[in-house]
Short mmCIF file of N, CA and C in Angstrom, two decimals:
data_model
loop_
_atom_site.label_atom_id
_atom_site.label_comp_id
_atom_site.label_asym_id
_atom_site.label_seq_id
_atom_site.Cartn_x
_atom_site.Cartn_y
_atom_site.Cartn_z
N UNK A 1 115.82 77.71 185.66
CA UNK A 1 115.60 76.61 186.58
C UNK A 1 114.30 76.81 187.35
N UNK A 2 114.08 78.04 187.85
CA UNK A 2 112.87 78.32 188.61
C UNK A 2 111.63 78.11 187.75
N UNK A 3 111.72 78.50 186.47
CA UNK A 3 110.58 78.32 185.56
C UNK A 3 110.27 76.85 185.36
N UNK A 4 111.30 76.02 185.22
CA UNK A 4 111.10 74.58 185.04
C UNK A 4 110.47 73.96 186.29
N UNK A 5 110.89 74.41 187.46
CA UNK A 5 110.33 73.90 188.70
C UNK A 5 108.86 74.29 188.82
N UNK A 6 108.54 75.52 188.48
CA UNK A 6 107.15 75.99 188.50
C UNK A 6 106.31 75.18 187.53
N UNK A 7 106.82 74.94 186.34
CA UNK A 7 106.11 74.15 185.34
C UNK A 7 105.91 72.71 185.81
N UNK A 8 106.93 72.14 186.45
CA UNK A 8 106.83 70.78 186.96
C UNK A 8 105.76 70.68 188.05
N UNK A 9 105.73 71.65 188.95
CA UNK A 9 104.73 71.65 190.01
C UNK A 9 103.33 71.82 189.43
N UNK A 10 103.18 72.72 188.48
CA UNK A 10 101.87 72.93 187.84
C UNK A 10 101.42 71.66 187.14
N UNK A 11 102.33 70.96 186.49
CA UNK A 11 102.00 69.71 185.80
C UNK A 11 101.55 68.65 186.80
N UNK A 12 102.27 68.52 187.93
CA UNK A 12 101.88 67.55 188.95
C UNK A 12 100.52 67.87 189.53
N UNK A 13 100.24 69.14 189.78
CA UNK A 13 98.92 69.53 190.30
C UNK A 13 97.83 69.20 189.29
N UNK A 14 98.08 69.47 188.01
CA UNK A 14 97.09 69.16 186.97
C UNK A 14 96.85 67.66 186.87
N UNK A 15 97.91 66.88 186.92
CA UNK A 15 97.76 65.42 186.86
C UNK A 15 97.00 64.91 188.07
N UNK A 16 97.27 65.47 189.24
CA UNK A 16 96.55 65.08 190.44
C UNK A 16 95.06 65.39 190.31
N UNK A 17 94.74 66.56 189.79
CA UNK A 17 93.33 66.94 189.59
C UNK A 17 92.67 66.01 188.59
N UNK A 18 93.37 65.63 187.53
CA UNK A 18 92.81 64.71 186.52
C UNK A 18 92.56 63.34 187.14
N UNK A 19 93.46 62.89 188.01
CA UNK A 19 93.30 61.59 188.65
C UNK A 19 92.06 61.60 189.54
N UNK A 20 91.82 62.70 190.27
CA UNK A 20 90.64 62.80 191.12
C UNK A 20 89.38 62.80 190.27
N UNK A 21 89.37 63.57 189.18
CA UNK A 21 88.21 63.60 188.29
C UNK A 21 87.97 62.22 187.72
N UNK A 22 89.03 61.53 187.30
CA UNK A 22 88.90 60.20 186.74
C UNK A 22 88.36 59.21 187.79
N UNK A 23 88.85 59.30 189.02
CA UNK A 23 88.39 58.41 190.08
C UNK A 23 86.92 58.71 190.40
N UNK A 24 86.55 59.98 190.46
CA UNK A 24 85.15 60.35 190.70
C UNK A 24 84.26 59.82 189.59
N UNK A 25 84.70 59.91 188.35
CA UNK A 25 83.90 59.39 187.24
C UNK A 25 83.77 57.87 187.35
N UNK A 26 84.82 57.20 187.76
CA UNK A 26 84.77 55.75 187.99
C UNK A 26 83.72 55.42 189.05
N UNK A 27 83.73 56.17 190.16
CA UNK A 27 82.73 55.97 191.21
C UNK A 27 81.32 56.20 190.69
N UNK A 28 81.14 57.27 189.91
CA UNK A 28 79.81 57.55 189.33
C UNK A 28 79.32 56.38 188.49
N UNK A 29 80.21 55.85 187.67
CA UNK A 29 79.84 54.71 186.82
C UNK A 29 79.50 53.47 187.65
N UNK A 30 80.25 53.24 188.73
CA UNK A 30 80.04 52.05 189.56
C UNK A 30 78.76 52.17 190.39
N UNK A 31 78.40 53.36 190.83
CA UNK A 31 77.23 53.55 191.69
C UNK A 31 75.93 53.37 190.92
N UNK A 32 75.94 53.70 189.66
CA UNK A 32 74.73 53.60 188.83
C UNK A 32 74.07 52.23 189.02
N UNK A 33 72.80 52.22 189.41
CA UNK A 33 72.06 50.97 189.56
C UNK A 33 71.30 50.88 190.86
N UNK A 34 70.84 49.68 191.19
CA UNK A 34 69.97 49.42 192.33
C UNK A 34 70.76 48.76 193.46
N UNK A 35 70.59 49.28 194.70
CA UNK A 35 71.32 48.81 195.87
C UNK A 35 70.36 48.59 197.04
N UNK A 36 70.70 47.63 197.91
CA UNK A 36 69.96 47.40 199.15
C UNK A 36 70.95 47.39 200.31
N UNK A 37 70.43 47.49 201.52
CA UNK A 37 71.27 47.40 202.71
C UNK A 37 71.81 45.98 202.79
N UNK A 38 73.12 45.86 202.88
CA UNK A 38 73.75 44.53 202.96
C UNK A 38 73.34 43.85 204.25
N UNK A 39 73.16 42.54 204.20
CA UNK A 39 72.75 41.77 205.36
C UNK A 39 73.74 41.83 206.50
N UNK A 40 74.99 42.16 206.22
CA UNK A 40 76.01 42.26 207.28
C UNK A 40 76.45 43.71 207.49
N UNK A 41 75.61 44.65 207.10
CA UNK A 41 75.91 46.07 207.29
C UNK A 41 75.59 46.51 208.72
N UNK A 42 76.28 47.51 209.19
CA UNK A 42 76.04 48.03 210.54
C UNK A 42 74.64 48.61 210.69
N UNK A 43 74.01 49.01 209.60
CA UNK A 43 72.67 49.59 209.67
C UNK A 43 71.57 48.64 209.19
N UNK A 44 71.90 47.32 209.15
CA UNK A 44 70.90 46.36 208.68
C UNK A 44 69.71 46.28 209.62
N UNK A 45 68.52 46.34 209.06
CA UNK A 45 67.26 46.06 209.76
C UNK A 45 66.40 45.31 208.75
N UNK A 46 65.52 44.44 209.19
CA UNK A 46 64.69 43.70 208.25
C UNK A 46 63.56 44.56 207.67
N UNK A 47 63.93 45.72 207.19
CA UNK A 47 62.99 46.64 206.55
C UNK A 47 63.30 46.63 205.06
N UNK A 48 62.37 46.20 204.23
CA UNK A 48 62.63 46.15 202.79
C UNK A 48 62.79 47.56 202.20
N UNK A 49 63.97 47.86 201.70
CA UNK A 49 64.24 49.14 201.06
C UNK A 49 65.10 48.93 199.82
N UNK A 50 65.11 49.93 198.97
CA UNK A 50 65.95 49.87 197.77
C UNK A 50 66.35 51.30 197.42
N UNK A 51 67.59 51.47 196.99
CA UNK A 51 68.10 52.75 196.53
C UNK A 51 68.51 52.58 195.08
N UNK A 52 68.02 53.46 194.22
CA UNK A 52 68.33 53.36 192.79
C UNK A 52 69.01 54.65 192.35
N UNK A 53 70.25 54.51 191.87
CA UNK A 53 71.02 55.64 191.37
C UNK A 53 70.97 55.61 189.84
N UNK A 54 70.57 56.73 189.26
CA UNK A 54 70.47 56.84 187.80
C UNK A 54 71.66 57.65 187.27
N UNK A 55 72.11 57.34 186.04
CA UNK A 55 73.28 58.02 185.49
C UNK A 55 73.07 59.53 185.26
N UNK A 56 71.83 59.99 185.26
CA UNK A 56 71.58 61.42 185.05
C UNK A 56 71.72 62.23 186.33
N UNK A 57 72.16 61.58 187.44
CA UNK A 57 72.38 62.30 188.68
C UNK A 57 71.16 62.35 189.59
N UNK A 58 70.14 61.54 189.29
CA UNK A 58 69.00 61.44 190.19
C UNK A 58 69.07 60.11 190.93
N UNK A 59 68.35 60.07 192.04
CA UNK A 59 68.43 58.93 192.94
C UNK A 59 67.07 58.78 193.60
N UNK A 60 66.59 57.54 193.71
CA UNK A 60 65.30 57.28 194.35
C UNK A 60 65.49 56.27 195.47
N UNK A 61 64.82 56.55 196.58
CA UNK A 61 64.80 55.64 197.72
C UNK A 61 63.38 55.14 197.88
N UNK A 62 63.23 53.83 198.09
CA UNK A 62 61.92 53.23 198.29
C UNK A 62 61.94 52.38 199.55
N UNK A 63 60.88 52.46 200.35
CA UNK A 63 60.64 51.54 201.46
C UNK A 63 59.38 50.77 201.12
N UNK A 64 59.40 49.46 201.35
CA UNK A 64 58.30 48.58 200.96
C UNK A 64 57.64 47.95 202.17
N UNK A 65 56.40 47.53 201.99
CA UNK A 65 55.67 46.86 203.08
C UNK A 65 56.01 45.38 203.18
N UNK A 66 56.63 44.82 202.13
CA UNK A 66 56.96 43.39 202.14
C UNK A 66 58.19 43.11 201.29
N UNK A 67 58.78 41.95 201.50
CA UNK A 67 60.03 41.59 200.82
C UNK A 67 59.84 41.30 199.33
N UNK A 68 58.61 41.26 198.85
CA UNK A 68 58.40 41.07 197.41
C UNK A 68 58.50 42.39 196.66
N UNK A 69 58.68 43.48 197.40
CA UNK A 69 58.85 44.82 196.81
C UNK A 69 57.62 45.24 196.01
N UNK A 70 56.45 44.77 196.41
CA UNK A 70 55.25 45.03 195.61
C UNK A 70 54.44 46.25 196.06
N UNK A 71 54.71 46.77 197.26
CA UNK A 71 53.93 47.90 197.75
C UNK A 71 54.84 48.93 198.41
N UNK A 72 55.01 50.09 197.77
CA UNK A 72 55.84 51.17 198.31
C UNK A 72 55.07 51.87 199.43
N UNK A 73 55.71 52.00 200.60
CA UNK A 73 55.07 52.71 201.71
C UNK A 73 55.70 54.08 201.97
N UNK A 74 56.90 54.31 201.43
CA UNK A 74 57.55 55.61 201.55
C UNK A 74 58.59 55.73 200.44
N UNK A 75 58.83 56.97 200.02
CA UNK A 75 59.84 57.17 198.96
C UNK A 75 60.46 58.55 199.09
N UNK A 76 61.61 58.69 198.48
CA UNK A 76 62.29 59.98 198.44
C UNK A 76 63.01 60.10 197.10
N UNK A 77 63.07 61.31 196.59
CA UNK A 77 63.83 61.62 195.37
C UNK A 77 65.01 62.49 195.78
N UNK A 78 66.13 62.27 195.12
CA UNK A 78 67.34 63.05 195.43
C UNK A 78 68.13 63.28 194.16
N UNK A 79 69.04 64.21 194.25
CA UNK A 79 70.08 64.35 193.24
C UNK A 79 71.35 63.81 193.88
N UNK A 80 72.30 63.37 193.06
CA UNK A 80 73.54 62.85 193.61
C UNK A 80 74.71 63.17 192.68
N UNK A 81 75.88 63.23 193.29
CA UNK A 81 77.11 63.43 192.54
C UNK A 81 78.26 62.93 193.40
N UNK A 82 79.41 62.74 192.79
CA UNK A 82 80.61 62.36 193.52
C UNK A 82 81.66 63.43 193.28
N UNK A 83 82.20 63.97 194.37
CA UNK A 83 83.26 64.98 194.30
C UNK A 83 84.34 64.61 195.30
N UNK A 84 85.57 64.45 194.80
CA UNK A 84 86.72 64.11 195.64
C UNK A 84 86.46 62.86 196.48
N UNK A 85 85.81 61.87 195.87
CA UNK A 85 85.56 60.60 196.55
C UNK A 85 84.43 60.63 197.55
N UNK A 86 83.63 61.70 197.55
CA UNK A 86 82.51 61.83 198.47
C UNK A 86 81.21 61.83 197.67
N UNK A 87 80.30 60.93 198.06
CA UNK A 87 78.96 60.87 197.47
C UNK A 87 78.12 61.95 198.15
N UNK A 88 77.61 62.88 197.37
CA UNK A 88 76.81 63.99 197.89
C UNK A 88 75.39 63.82 197.36
N UNK A 89 74.43 63.67 198.29
CA UNK A 89 73.02 63.47 197.93
C UNK A 89 72.19 64.60 198.53
N UNK A 90 71.27 65.13 197.73
CA UNK A 90 70.40 66.22 198.18
C UNK A 90 68.95 65.81 197.99
N UNK A 91 68.15 65.89 199.06
CA UNK A 91 66.74 65.51 199.01
C UNK A 91 65.97 66.55 198.19
N UNK A 92 65.20 66.07 197.20
CA UNK A 92 64.35 66.96 196.40
C UNK A 92 62.87 66.69 196.64
N UNK A 93 62.55 65.52 197.22
CA UNK A 93 61.18 65.15 197.57
C UNK A 93 61.23 64.04 198.61
N UNK A 94 60.34 64.09 199.59
CA UNK A 94 60.23 63.01 200.57
C UNK A 94 58.76 62.81 200.92
N UNK A 95 58.30 61.57 200.79
CA UNK A 95 56.89 61.29 201.09
C UNK A 95 56.62 61.29 202.60
N UNK A 96 57.66 61.12 203.40
CA UNK A 96 57.54 61.07 204.86
C UNK A 96 58.59 61.99 205.48
N UNK A 97 58.25 62.71 206.54
CA UNK A 97 59.21 63.62 207.18
C UNK A 97 60.49 62.93 207.66
N UNK A 98 60.39 61.65 208.06
CA UNK A 98 61.57 60.93 208.54
C UNK A 98 62.63 60.73 207.46
N UNK A 99 62.26 60.89 206.21
CA UNK A 99 63.21 60.71 205.11
C UNK A 99 64.04 61.96 204.86
N UNK A 100 63.76 63.01 205.58
CA UNK A 100 64.56 64.23 205.48
C UNK A 100 63.82 65.35 204.80
N UNK A 101 64.11 66.59 205.20
CA UNK A 101 63.47 67.74 204.56
C UNK A 101 64.06 68.00 203.17
N UNK A 102 63.26 68.56 202.30
CA UNK A 102 63.75 68.96 200.98
C UNK A 102 64.91 69.92 201.17
N UNK A 103 65.98 69.69 200.43
CA UNK A 103 67.18 70.51 200.55
C UNK A 103 68.24 69.92 201.46
N UNK A 104 67.88 68.90 202.25
CA UNK A 104 68.84 68.25 203.14
C UNK A 104 69.96 67.62 202.31
N UNK A 105 71.20 67.88 202.69
CA UNK A 105 72.37 67.35 201.98
C UNK A 105 73.06 66.31 202.86
N UNK A 106 73.35 65.14 202.27
CA UNK A 106 74.07 64.08 202.96
C UNK A 106 75.38 63.84 202.24
N UNK A 107 76.45 63.63 203.02
CA UNK A 107 77.78 63.40 202.44
C UNK A 107 78.34 62.10 203.00
N UNK A 108 78.76 61.22 202.08
CA UNK A 108 79.31 59.93 202.45
C UNK A 108 80.61 59.69 201.69
N UNK A 109 81.69 59.45 202.42
CA UNK A 109 82.98 59.11 201.81
C UNK A 109 82.89 57.69 201.28
N UNK A 110 83.29 57.50 200.03
CA UNK A 110 83.28 56.17 199.43
C UNK A 110 84.53 55.43 199.90
N UNK A 111 84.34 54.41 200.73
CA UNK A 111 85.46 53.62 201.24
C UNK A 111 85.89 52.60 200.19
N UNK A 112 84.92 51.90 199.62
CA UNK A 112 85.22 50.94 198.55
C UNK A 112 83.95 50.70 197.74
N UNK A 113 84.17 50.30 196.50
CA UNK A 113 83.03 49.95 195.66
C UNK A 113 83.49 48.95 194.61
N UNK A 114 82.68 47.89 194.47
CA UNK A 114 82.90 46.89 193.43
C UNK A 114 81.59 46.78 192.66
N UNK A 115 81.53 45.84 191.75
CA UNK A 115 80.29 45.65 190.98
C UNK A 115 79.13 45.21 191.88
N UNK A 116 79.44 44.59 193.03
CA UNK A 116 78.38 44.02 193.87
C UNK A 116 78.27 44.61 195.27
N UNK A 117 79.24 45.40 195.70
CA UNK A 117 79.23 45.91 197.08
C UNK A 117 79.81 47.31 197.15
N UNK A 118 79.18 48.14 198.01
CA UNK A 118 79.63 49.50 198.22
C UNK A 118 79.70 49.75 199.72
N UNK A 119 80.82 50.28 200.20
CA UNK A 119 80.97 50.62 201.61
C UNK A 119 81.18 52.13 201.69
N UNK A 120 80.34 52.78 202.51
CA UNK A 120 80.36 54.22 202.66
C UNK A 120 80.56 54.60 204.12
N UNK A 121 81.16 55.78 204.33
CA UNK A 121 81.32 56.32 205.67
C UNK A 121 80.65 57.68 205.71
N UNK A 122 79.61 57.80 206.54
CA UNK A 122 78.86 59.05 206.63
C UNK A 122 79.71 60.14 207.26
N UNK A 123 79.84 61.26 206.55
CA UNK A 123 80.53 62.41 207.11
C UNK A 123 79.59 63.22 207.98
N UNK A 124 78.31 62.84 208.00
CA UNK A 124 77.31 63.53 208.81
C UNK A 124 77.21 62.94 210.22
N UNK A 125 77.18 61.59 210.32
CA UNK A 125 77.02 61.00 211.65
C UNK A 125 78.12 60.00 212.03
N UNK A 126 79.11 59.82 211.15
CA UNK A 126 80.26 58.98 211.47
C UNK A 126 80.07 57.48 211.34
N UNK A 127 78.92 57.03 210.85
CA UNK A 127 78.70 55.59 210.70
C UNK A 127 79.30 55.08 209.39
N UNK A 128 79.70 53.84 209.40
CA UNK A 128 80.17 53.17 208.20
C UNK A 128 79.16 52.06 207.90
N UNK A 129 78.73 51.98 206.66
CA UNK A 129 77.69 51.02 206.30
C UNK A 129 77.92 50.49 204.89
N UNK A 130 77.22 49.39 204.56
CA UNK A 130 77.43 48.71 203.29
C UNK A 130 76.13 48.54 202.52
N UNK A 131 76.26 48.53 201.22
CA UNK A 131 75.15 48.27 200.31
C UNK A 131 75.56 47.15 199.36
N UNK A 132 74.57 46.36 198.96
CA UNK A 132 74.77 45.27 198.01
C UNK A 132 73.93 45.54 196.78
N UNK A 133 74.52 45.35 195.60
CA UNK A 133 73.75 45.56 194.37
C UNK A 133 72.67 44.49 194.29
N UNK A 134 71.45 44.91 193.99
CA UNK A 134 70.34 43.95 193.94
C UNK A 134 69.15 44.56 193.24
N UNK A 135 68.34 43.71 192.64
CA UNK A 135 67.07 44.16 192.08
C UNK A 135 65.94 43.93 193.07
N UNK A 136 66.24 43.23 194.18
CA UNK A 136 65.27 43.01 195.24
C UNK A 136 65.25 44.19 196.19
N UNK A 137 64.70 43.95 197.41
CA UNK A 137 64.63 45.05 198.35
C UNK A 137 64.99 44.65 199.78
N UNK A 138 65.35 43.38 200.01
CA UNK A 138 65.68 42.96 201.36
C UNK A 138 66.74 41.87 201.33
N UNK A 139 67.85 42.12 202.03
CA UNK A 139 68.90 41.11 202.14
C UNK A 139 68.59 40.21 203.32
N UNK A 140 69.19 39.04 203.33
CA UNK A 140 69.08 38.15 204.48
C UNK A 140 70.00 38.69 205.57
N UNK A 141 69.61 38.59 206.85
CA UNK A 141 70.49 39.06 207.93
C UNK A 141 71.82 38.32 207.89
N UNK A 142 72.87 39.05 208.20
CA UNK A 142 74.22 38.50 208.24
C UNK A 142 74.64 37.88 206.91
N UNK A 143 73.99 38.28 205.82
CA UNK A 143 74.34 37.79 204.49
C UNK A 143 75.81 38.12 204.27
N UNK A 144 76.58 37.17 203.85
CA UNK A 144 78.00 37.39 203.67
C UNK A 144 78.39 37.19 202.23
N UNK A 145 79.21 38.10 201.76
CA UNK A 145 79.76 37.96 200.41
C UNK A 145 81.26 37.76 200.50
N UNK A 146 81.71 37.34 201.68
CA UNK A 146 83.14 37.13 201.89
C UNK A 146 83.82 38.36 202.45
N UNK A 147 83.09 39.46 202.59
CA UNK A 147 83.67 40.68 203.13
C UNK A 147 83.47 40.73 204.63
N UNK A 148 84.27 41.57 205.28
CA UNK A 148 84.10 41.73 206.72
C UNK A 148 82.85 42.54 207.02
N UNK A 149 82.36 42.44 208.22
CA UNK A 149 81.17 43.22 208.64
C UNK A 149 81.58 44.67 208.78
N UNK A 150 80.81 45.55 208.17
CA UNK A 150 81.09 46.99 208.24
C UNK A 150 80.12 47.67 209.15
#
């Protein structure tokens, strides 16, 4: 009986670990692509920026001088991964000191993600913010996709 109980517990732990790995892989697949600050995000400012997540685990941040996204004024390169529902990004290059020192690690809990919207909660500073999938670089203020303001 004790052996069966031990086996049952081990099986449940293994299934739980597989579910987390599967959920993390789902998040990785959903994050892949280009995102901008949502117009109704708590951190919205009329500063044209774009974040691009690549499937190879690299990530690029761009700040632009205009909403046409034609002139980059600052950029950063990072690596990224998802572990236990947390997006972990590490700075590998920054054109401006304000973008963070090389080696800086940022951790954001993934609250929700769909094909068009991602809501994250920073484990570093406690803010919750939203991103919208886009090939542009600037959302309209208070842009609504039917979701609540984050």
